[in-house]
Coordinates of N, CA and C in Angstrom, one line a residue:
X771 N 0.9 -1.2 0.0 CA 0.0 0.0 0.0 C 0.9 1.2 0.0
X772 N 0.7 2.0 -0.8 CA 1.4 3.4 -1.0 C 0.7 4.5 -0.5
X773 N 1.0 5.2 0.4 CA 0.5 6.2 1.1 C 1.2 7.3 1.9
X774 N 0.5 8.1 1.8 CA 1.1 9.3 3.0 C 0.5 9.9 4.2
X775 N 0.6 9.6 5.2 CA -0.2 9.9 6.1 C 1.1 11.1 6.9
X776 N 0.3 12.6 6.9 CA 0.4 13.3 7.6 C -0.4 13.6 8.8
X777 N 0.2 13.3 10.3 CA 0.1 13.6 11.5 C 0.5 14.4 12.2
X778 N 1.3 14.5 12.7 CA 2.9 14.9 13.6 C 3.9 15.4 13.6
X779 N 4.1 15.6 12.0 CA 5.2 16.9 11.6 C 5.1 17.2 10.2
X780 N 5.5 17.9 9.8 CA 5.3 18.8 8.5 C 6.2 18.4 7.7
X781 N 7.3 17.6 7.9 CA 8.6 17.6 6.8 C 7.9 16.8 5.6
X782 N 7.0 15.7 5.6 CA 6.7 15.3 4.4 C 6.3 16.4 3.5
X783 N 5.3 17.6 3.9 CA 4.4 18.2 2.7 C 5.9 18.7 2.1
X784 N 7.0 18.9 2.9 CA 7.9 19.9 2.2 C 8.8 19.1 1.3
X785 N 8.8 17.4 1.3 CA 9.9 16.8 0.3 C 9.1 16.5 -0.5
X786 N 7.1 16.5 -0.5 CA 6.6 16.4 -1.8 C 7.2 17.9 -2.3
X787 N 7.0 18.8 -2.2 CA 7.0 20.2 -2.9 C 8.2 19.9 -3.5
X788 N 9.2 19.7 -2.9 CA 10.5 19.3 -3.5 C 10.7 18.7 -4.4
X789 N 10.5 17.5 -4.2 CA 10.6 16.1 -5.4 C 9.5 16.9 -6.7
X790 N 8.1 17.4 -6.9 CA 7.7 17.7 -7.6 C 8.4 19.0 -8.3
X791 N 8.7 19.8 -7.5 CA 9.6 21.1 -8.0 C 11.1 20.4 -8.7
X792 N 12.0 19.5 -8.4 CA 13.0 18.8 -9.1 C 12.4 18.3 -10.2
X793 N 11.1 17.9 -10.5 CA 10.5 17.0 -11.7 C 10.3 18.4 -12.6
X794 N 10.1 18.9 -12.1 CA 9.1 20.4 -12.9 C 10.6 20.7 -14.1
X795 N 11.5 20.9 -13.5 CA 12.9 21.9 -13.5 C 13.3 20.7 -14.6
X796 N 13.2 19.2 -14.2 CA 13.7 18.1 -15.3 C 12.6 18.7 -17.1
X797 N 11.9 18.7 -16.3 CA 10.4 19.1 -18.1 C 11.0 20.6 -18.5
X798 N 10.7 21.2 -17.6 CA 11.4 22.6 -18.2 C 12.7 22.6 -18.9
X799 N 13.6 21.6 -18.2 CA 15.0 21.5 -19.5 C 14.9 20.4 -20.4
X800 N 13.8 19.7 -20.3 CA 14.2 19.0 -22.0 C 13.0 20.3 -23.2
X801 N 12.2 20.8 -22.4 CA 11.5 21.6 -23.5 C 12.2 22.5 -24.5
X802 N 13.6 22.6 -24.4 CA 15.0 23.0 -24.8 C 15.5 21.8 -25.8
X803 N 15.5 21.0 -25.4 CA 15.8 20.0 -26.0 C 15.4 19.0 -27.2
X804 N 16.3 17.9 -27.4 CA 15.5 17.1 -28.6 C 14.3 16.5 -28.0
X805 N 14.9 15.9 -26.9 CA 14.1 14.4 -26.4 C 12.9 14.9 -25.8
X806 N 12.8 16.3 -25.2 CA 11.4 17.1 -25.3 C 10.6 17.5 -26.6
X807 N 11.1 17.3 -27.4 CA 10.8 17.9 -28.9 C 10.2 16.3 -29.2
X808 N 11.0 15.4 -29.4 CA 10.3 13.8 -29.6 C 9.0 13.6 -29.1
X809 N 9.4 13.8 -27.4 CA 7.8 13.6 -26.9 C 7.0 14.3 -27.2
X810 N 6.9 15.5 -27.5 CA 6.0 16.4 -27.6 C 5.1 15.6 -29.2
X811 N 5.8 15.6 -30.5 CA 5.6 15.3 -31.2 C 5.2 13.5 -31.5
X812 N 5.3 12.9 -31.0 CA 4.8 11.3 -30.1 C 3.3 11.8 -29.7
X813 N 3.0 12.5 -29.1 CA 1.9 12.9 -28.0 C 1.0 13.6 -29.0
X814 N 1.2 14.8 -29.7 CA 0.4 14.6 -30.9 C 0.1 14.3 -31.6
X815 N 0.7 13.5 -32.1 CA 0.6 12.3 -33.1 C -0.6 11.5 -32.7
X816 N -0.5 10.9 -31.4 CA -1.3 10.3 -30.7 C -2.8 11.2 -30.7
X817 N -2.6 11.9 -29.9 CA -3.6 13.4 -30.5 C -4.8 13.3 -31.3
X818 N -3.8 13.5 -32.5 CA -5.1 14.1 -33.3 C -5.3 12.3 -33.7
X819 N -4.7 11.4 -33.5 CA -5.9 10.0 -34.0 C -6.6 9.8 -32.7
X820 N -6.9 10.6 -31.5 CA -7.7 9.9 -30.8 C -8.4 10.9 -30.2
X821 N -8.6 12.4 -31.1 CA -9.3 14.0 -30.8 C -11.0 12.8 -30.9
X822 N -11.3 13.9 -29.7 CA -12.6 13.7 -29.1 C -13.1 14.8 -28.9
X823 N -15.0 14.7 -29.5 CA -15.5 16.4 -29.5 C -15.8 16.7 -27.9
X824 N -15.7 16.1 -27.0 CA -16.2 16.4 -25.5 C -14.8 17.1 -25.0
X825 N -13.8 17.3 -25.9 CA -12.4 18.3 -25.0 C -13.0 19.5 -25.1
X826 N -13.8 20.3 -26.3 CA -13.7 21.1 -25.5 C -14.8 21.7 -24.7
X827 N -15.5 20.6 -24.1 CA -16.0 21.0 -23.1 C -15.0 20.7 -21.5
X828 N -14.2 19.9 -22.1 CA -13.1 20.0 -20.8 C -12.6 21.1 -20.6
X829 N -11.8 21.6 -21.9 CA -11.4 22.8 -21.8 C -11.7 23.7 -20.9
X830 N -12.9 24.1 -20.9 CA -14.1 24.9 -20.8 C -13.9 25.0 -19.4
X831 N -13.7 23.8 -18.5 CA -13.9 23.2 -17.1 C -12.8 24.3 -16.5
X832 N -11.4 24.1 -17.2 CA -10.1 24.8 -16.9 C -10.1 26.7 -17.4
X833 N -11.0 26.8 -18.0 CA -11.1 28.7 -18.6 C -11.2 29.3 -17.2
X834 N -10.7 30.6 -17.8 CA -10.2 31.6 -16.5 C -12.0 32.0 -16.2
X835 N -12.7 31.6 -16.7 CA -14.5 31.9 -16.3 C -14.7 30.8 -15.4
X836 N -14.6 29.8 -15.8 CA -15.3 28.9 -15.0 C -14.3 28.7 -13.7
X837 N -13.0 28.6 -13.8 CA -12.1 28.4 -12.5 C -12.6 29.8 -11.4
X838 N -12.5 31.3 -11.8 CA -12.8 32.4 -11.5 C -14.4 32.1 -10.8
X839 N -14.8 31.4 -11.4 CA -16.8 31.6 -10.6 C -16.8 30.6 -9.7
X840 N -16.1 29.4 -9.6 CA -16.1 28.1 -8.6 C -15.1 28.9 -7.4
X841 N -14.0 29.7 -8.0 CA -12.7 30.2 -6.9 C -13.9 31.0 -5.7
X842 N -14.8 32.1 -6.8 CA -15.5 33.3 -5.9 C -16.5 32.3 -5.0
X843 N -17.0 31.0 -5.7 CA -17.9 30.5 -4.6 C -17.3 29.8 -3.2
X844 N -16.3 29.0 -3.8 CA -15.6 28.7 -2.5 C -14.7 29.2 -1.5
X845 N -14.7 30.4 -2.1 CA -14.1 31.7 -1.1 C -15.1 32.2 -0.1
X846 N -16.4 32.3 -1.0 CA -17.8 32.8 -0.5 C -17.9 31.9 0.8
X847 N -18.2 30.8 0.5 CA -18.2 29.2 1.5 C -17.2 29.5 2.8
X848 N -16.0 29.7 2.7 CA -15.1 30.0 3.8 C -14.9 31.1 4.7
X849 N -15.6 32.3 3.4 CA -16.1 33.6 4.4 C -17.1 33.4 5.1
X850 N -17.9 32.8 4.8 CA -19.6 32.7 5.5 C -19.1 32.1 6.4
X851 N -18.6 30.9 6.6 CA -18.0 29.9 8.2 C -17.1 30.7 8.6
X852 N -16.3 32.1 8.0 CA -15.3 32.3 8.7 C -14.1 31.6 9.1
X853 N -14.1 30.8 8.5 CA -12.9 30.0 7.9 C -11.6 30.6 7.9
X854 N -11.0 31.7 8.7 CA -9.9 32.5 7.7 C -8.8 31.8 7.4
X855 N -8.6 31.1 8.3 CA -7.2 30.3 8.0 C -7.2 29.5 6.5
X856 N -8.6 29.0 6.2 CA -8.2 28.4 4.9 C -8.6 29.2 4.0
X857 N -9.1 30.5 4.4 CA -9.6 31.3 3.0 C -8.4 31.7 2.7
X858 N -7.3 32.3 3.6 CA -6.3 33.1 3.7 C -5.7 31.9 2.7
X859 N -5.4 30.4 3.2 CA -4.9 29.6 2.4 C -5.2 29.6 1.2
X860 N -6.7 29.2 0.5 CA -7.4 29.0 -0.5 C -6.4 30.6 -1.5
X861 N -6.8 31.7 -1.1 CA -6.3 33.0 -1.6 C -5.0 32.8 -2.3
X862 N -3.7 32.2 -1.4 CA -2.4 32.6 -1.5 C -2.3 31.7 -2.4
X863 N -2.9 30.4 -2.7 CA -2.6 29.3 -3.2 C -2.9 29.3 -4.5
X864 N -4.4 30.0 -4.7 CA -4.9 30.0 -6.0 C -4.1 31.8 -7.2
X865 N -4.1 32.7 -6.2 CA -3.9 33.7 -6.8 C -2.2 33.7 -7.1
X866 N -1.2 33.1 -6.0 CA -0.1 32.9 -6.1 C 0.3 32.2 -7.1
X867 N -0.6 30.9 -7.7 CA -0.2 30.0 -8.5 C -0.5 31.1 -10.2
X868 N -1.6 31.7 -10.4 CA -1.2 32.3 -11.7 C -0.6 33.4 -11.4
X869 N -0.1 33.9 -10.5 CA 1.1 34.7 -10.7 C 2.5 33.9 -11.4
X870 N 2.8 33.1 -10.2 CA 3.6 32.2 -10.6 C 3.2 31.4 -12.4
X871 N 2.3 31.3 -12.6 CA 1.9 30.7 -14.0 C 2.6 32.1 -15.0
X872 N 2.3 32.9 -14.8 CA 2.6 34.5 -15.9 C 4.1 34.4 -16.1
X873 N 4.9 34.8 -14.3 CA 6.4 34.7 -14.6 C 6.7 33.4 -14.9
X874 N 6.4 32.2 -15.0 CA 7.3 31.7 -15.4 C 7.2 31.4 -17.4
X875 N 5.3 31.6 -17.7 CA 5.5 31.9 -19.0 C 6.7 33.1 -19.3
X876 N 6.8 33.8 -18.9 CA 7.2 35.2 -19.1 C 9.0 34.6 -19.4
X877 N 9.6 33.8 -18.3 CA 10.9 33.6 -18.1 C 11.1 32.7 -19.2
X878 N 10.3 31.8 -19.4 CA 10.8 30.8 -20.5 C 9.8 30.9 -21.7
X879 N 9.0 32.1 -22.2 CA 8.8 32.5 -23.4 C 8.9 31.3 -24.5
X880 N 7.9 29.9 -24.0 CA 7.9 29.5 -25.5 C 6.8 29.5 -26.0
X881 N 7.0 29.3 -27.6 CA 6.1 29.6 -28.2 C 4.7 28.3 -28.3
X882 N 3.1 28.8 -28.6 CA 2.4 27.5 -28.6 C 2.7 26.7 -30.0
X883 N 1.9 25.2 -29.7 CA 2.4 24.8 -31.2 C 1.8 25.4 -32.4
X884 N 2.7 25.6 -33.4 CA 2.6 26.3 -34.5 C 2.8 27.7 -34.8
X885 N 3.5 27.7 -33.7 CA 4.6 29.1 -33.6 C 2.6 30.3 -33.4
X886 N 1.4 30.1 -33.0 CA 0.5 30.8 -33.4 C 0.5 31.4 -31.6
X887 N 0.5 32.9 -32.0 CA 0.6 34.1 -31.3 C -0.9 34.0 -30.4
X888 N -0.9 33.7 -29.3 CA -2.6 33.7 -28.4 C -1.9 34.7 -27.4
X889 N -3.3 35.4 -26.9 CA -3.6 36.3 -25.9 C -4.2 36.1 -24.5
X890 N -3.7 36.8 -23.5 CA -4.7 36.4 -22.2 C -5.9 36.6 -22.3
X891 N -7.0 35.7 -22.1 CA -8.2 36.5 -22.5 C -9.1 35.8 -21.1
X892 N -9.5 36.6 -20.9 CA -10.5 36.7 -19.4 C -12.1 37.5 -19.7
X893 N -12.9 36.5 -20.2 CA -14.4 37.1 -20.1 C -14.4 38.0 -21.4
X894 N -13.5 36.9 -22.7 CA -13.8 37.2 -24.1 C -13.1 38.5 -24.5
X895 N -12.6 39.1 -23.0 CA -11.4 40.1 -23.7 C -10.2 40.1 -23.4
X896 N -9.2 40.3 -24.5 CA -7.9 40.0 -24.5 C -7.3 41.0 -24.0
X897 N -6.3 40.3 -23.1 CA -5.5 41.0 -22.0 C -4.4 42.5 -22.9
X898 N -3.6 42.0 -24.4 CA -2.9 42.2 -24.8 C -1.5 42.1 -24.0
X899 N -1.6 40.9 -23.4 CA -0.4 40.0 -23.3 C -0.3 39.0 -23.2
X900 N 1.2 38.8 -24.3 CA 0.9 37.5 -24.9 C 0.8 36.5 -24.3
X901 N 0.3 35.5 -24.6 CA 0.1 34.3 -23.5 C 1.0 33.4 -24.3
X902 N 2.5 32.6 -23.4 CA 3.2 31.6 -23.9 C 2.8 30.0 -23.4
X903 N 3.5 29.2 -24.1 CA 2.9 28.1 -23.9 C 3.2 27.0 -22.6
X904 N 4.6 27.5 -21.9 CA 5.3 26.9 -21.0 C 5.0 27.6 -19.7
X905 N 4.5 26.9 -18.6 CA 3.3 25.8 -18.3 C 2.1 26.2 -18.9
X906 N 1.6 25.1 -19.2 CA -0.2 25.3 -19.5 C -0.7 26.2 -18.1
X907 N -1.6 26.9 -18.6 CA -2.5 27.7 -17.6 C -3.7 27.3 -17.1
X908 N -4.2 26.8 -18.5 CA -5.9 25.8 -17.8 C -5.5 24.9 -17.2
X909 N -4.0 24.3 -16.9 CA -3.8 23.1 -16.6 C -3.5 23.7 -14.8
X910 N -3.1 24.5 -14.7 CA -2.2 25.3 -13.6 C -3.2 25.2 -13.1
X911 N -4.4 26.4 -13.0 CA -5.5 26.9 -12.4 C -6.7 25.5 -12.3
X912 N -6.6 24.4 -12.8 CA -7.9 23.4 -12.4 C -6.5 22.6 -11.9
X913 N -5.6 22.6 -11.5 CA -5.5 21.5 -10.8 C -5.1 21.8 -9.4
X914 N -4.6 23.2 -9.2 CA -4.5 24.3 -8.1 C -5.8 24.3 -7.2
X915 N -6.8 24.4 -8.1 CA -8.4 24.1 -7.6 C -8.7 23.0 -7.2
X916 N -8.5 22.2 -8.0 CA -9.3 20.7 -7.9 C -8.3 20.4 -6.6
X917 N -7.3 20.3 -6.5 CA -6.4 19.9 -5.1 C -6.4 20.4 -4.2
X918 N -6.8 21.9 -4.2 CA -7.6 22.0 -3.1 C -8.7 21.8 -2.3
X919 N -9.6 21.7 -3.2 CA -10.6 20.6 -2.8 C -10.8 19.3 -2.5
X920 N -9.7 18.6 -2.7 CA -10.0 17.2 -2.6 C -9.3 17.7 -1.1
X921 N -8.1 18.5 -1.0 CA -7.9 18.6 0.6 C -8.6 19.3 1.7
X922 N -9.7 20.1 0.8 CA -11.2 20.3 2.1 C -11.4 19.0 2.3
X923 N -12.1 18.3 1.1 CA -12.5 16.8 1.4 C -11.8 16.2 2.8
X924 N -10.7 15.6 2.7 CA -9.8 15.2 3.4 C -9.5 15.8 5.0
X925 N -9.8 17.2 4.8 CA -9.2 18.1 5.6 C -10.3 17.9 7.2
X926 N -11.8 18.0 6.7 CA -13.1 18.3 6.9 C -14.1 17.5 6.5
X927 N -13.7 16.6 5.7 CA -14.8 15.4 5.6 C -14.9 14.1 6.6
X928 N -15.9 13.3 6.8 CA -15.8 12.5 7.8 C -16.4 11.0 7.7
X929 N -17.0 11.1 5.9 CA -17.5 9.7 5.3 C -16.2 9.5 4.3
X930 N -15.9 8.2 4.7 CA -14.4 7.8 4.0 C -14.9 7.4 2.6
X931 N -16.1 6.8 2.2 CA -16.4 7.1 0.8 C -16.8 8.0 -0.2
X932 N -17.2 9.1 0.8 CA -17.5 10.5 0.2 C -15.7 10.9 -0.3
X933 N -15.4 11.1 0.5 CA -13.7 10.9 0.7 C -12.9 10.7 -0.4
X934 N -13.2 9.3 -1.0 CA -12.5 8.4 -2.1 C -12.9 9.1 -3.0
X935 N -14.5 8.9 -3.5 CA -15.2 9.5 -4.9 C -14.8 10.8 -5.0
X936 N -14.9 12.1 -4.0 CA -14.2 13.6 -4.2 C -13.1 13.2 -5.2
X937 N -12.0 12.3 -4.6 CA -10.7 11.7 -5.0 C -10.6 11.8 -6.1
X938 N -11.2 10.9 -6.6 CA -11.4 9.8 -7.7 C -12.0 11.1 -9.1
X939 N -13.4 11.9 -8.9 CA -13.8 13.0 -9.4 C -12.5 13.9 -9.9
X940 N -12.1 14.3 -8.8 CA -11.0 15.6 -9.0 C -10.1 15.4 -9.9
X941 N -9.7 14.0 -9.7 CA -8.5 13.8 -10.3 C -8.4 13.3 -11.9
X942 N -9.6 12.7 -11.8 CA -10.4 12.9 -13.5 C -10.6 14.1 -14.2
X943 N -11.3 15.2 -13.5 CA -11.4 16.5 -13.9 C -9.8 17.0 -14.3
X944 N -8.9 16.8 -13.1 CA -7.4 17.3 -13.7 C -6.6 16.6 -14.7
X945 N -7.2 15.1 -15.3 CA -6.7 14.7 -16.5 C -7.3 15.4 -17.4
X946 N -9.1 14.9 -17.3 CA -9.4 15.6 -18.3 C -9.1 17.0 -19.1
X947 N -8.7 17.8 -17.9 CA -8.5 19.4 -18.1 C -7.1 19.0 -19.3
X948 N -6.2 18.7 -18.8 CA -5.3 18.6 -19.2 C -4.9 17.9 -20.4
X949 N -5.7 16.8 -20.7 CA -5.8 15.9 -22.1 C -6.6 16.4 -23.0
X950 N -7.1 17.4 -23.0 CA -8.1 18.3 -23.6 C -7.0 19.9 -24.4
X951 N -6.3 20.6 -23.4 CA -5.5 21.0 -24.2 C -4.3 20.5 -25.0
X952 N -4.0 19.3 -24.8 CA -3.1 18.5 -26.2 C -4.1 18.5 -27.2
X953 N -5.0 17.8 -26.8 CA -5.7 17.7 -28.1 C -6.5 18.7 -29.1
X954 N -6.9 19.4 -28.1 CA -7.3 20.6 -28.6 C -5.9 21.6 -29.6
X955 N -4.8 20.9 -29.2 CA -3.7 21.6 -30.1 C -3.0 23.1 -29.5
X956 N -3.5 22.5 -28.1 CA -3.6 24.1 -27.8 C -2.1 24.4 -26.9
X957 N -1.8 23.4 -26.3 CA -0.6 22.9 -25.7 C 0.7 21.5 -26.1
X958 N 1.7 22.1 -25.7 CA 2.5 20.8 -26.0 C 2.5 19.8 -24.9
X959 N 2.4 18.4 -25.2 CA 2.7 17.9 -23.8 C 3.4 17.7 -22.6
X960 N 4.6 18.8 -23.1 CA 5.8 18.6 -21.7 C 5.2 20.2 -21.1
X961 N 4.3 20.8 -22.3 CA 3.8 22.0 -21.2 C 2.5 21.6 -20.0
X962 N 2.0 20.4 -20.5 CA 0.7 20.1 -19.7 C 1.7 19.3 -17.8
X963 N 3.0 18.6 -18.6 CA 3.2 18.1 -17.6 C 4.5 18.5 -16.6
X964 N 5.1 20.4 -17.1 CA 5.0 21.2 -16.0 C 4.0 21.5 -15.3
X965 N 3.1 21.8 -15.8 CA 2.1 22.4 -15.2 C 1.4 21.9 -14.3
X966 N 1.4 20.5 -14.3 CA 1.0 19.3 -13.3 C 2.1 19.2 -12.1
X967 N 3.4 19.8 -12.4 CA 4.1 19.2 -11.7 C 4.2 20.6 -10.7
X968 N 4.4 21.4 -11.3 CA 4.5 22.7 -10.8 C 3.0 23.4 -9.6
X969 N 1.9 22.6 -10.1 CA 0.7 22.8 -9.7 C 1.3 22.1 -8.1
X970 N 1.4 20.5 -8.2 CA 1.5 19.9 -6.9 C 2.6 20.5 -6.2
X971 N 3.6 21.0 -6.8 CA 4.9 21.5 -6.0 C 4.4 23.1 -5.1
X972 N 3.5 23.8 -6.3 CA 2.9 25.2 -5.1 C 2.3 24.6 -4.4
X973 N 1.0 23.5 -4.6 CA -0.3 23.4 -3.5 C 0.6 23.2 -2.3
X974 N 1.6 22.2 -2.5 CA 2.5 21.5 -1.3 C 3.1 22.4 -0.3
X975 N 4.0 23.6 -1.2 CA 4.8 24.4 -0.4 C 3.6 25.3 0.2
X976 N 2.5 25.8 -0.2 CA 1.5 26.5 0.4 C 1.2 26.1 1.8
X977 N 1.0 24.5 1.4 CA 0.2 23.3 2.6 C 1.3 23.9 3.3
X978 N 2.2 23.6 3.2 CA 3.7 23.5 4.5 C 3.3 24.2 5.3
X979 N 3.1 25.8 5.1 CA 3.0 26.5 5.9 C 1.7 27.1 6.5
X980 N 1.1 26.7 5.8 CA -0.8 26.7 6.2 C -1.0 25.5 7.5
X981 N -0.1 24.4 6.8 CA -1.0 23.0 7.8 C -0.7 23.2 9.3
X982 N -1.5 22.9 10.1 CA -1.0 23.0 11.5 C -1.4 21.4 12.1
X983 N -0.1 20.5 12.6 CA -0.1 19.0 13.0 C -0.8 18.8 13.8
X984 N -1.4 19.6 15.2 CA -2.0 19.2 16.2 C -3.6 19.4 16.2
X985 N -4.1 20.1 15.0 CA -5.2 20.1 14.5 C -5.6 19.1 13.0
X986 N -5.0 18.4 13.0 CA -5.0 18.0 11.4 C -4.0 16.6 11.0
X987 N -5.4 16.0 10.3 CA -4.9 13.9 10.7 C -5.7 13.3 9.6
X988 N -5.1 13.7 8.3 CA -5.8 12.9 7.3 C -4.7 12.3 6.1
X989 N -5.5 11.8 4.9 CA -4.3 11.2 4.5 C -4.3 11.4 2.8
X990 N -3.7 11.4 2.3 CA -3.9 11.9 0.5 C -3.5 11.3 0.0
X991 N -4.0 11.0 -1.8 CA -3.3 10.4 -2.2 C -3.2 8.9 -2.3
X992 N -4.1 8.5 -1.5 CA -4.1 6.8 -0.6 C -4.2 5.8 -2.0
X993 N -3.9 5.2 -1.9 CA -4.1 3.9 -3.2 C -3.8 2.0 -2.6
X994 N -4.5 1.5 -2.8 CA -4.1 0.1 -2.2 C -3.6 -0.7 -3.1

């Protein structure tokens, strides 16, 4: 059985953040490279023989609209309980990560496939700035979300099957989000799988310093 059970000290959340942040840094340098260049092209290949018209309603799931109206409701949710400790969390985690999403397009400036020039666009108007393709963003922002949620689940849930299915859901929605911009053409695949990696490495370092051990005894990630 592969698991992680946090109890009693905090050093685990901080060697996930790590090991994911070393993976992140491994994708970010072959996207330089050949053997990032092979996979990418392997992956679409695969792609377009196996495009399905329901991506882009995946898509859709990950747009700065729909992430944006689920963020303001479950903010809403944590202000009404008064919640601050995890709104304060929820806030730093969600807003911090597309910060972090902009500079690091910004630092490693690559282009989407087909060298084709896209914009930030928020609620059908374009930001006029350019949006690059290294990390995916729809991929950033639904999985930033969705993992926060499954750790309300976890955090504050108390039926161990309610538990699992949250699990099981979320983590479908963060493929889906994500198998949806390859195919859609919209991303390369070593950008979807920064952005997965880099997603778990913020929620993690966030957790570190949000989680408090003496109030908090659940377990993530569980698989038998």
């Amino acid at each position: 059985m592969w698991w992680i059970k946090i109890r009693s000290n905090k050093k685990p959340i901080i060697i996930i953040s790590g090991v994911f942040l070393f993976l992140f840094m491994v994708v970010a340098f072959m996207t330089s490279g050949t053997q990032g260049l092979l996979i990418d092209e392997n992956v679409a290949y695969w792609a377009d023989q196996n495009a399905l018209p329901l991506m882009n309603y995946a898509s859709f799931i990950g747009s700065s609209e729909m992430i944006l109206l689920v963020t303001v409701i479950v903010g809403l949710v944590l202000l009404i309980r008064r919640n601050w400790k995890q709104l304060f969390f929820f806030f730093t985690v969600s807003v911090g990560g597309v910060v972090l999403n902009l500079a690091l397009k910004m630092l490693i400036r690559r282009a989407r496939p087909g060298d084709e020039v896209s914009y930030i666009e928020v609620f059908n108007q374009n930001l006029e700035i350019q949006s690059y393709s290294f990390p995916s963003g729809h991929t950033m922002r639904a999985t930033i979300l969705f993992l926060f949620l499954i750790y309300l689940s976890y955090r504050f849930g108390k039926n161990s099957m309610l538990k699992f299915i949250t699990l099981i859901v979320f983590v479908a929605l963060i493929v889906t989000v994500a198998l949806s911009r390859i195919m859609l053409d919209a991303h390369f695949a070593t950008d979807i799988a920064g952005a997965l990696l880099i997603s778990i490495s913020w929620f993690f370092l966030c957790l570190y310093f949000f989680y408090t051990p003496k109030q908090a005894s659940y377990q993530m990630f569980s698989h038998r």
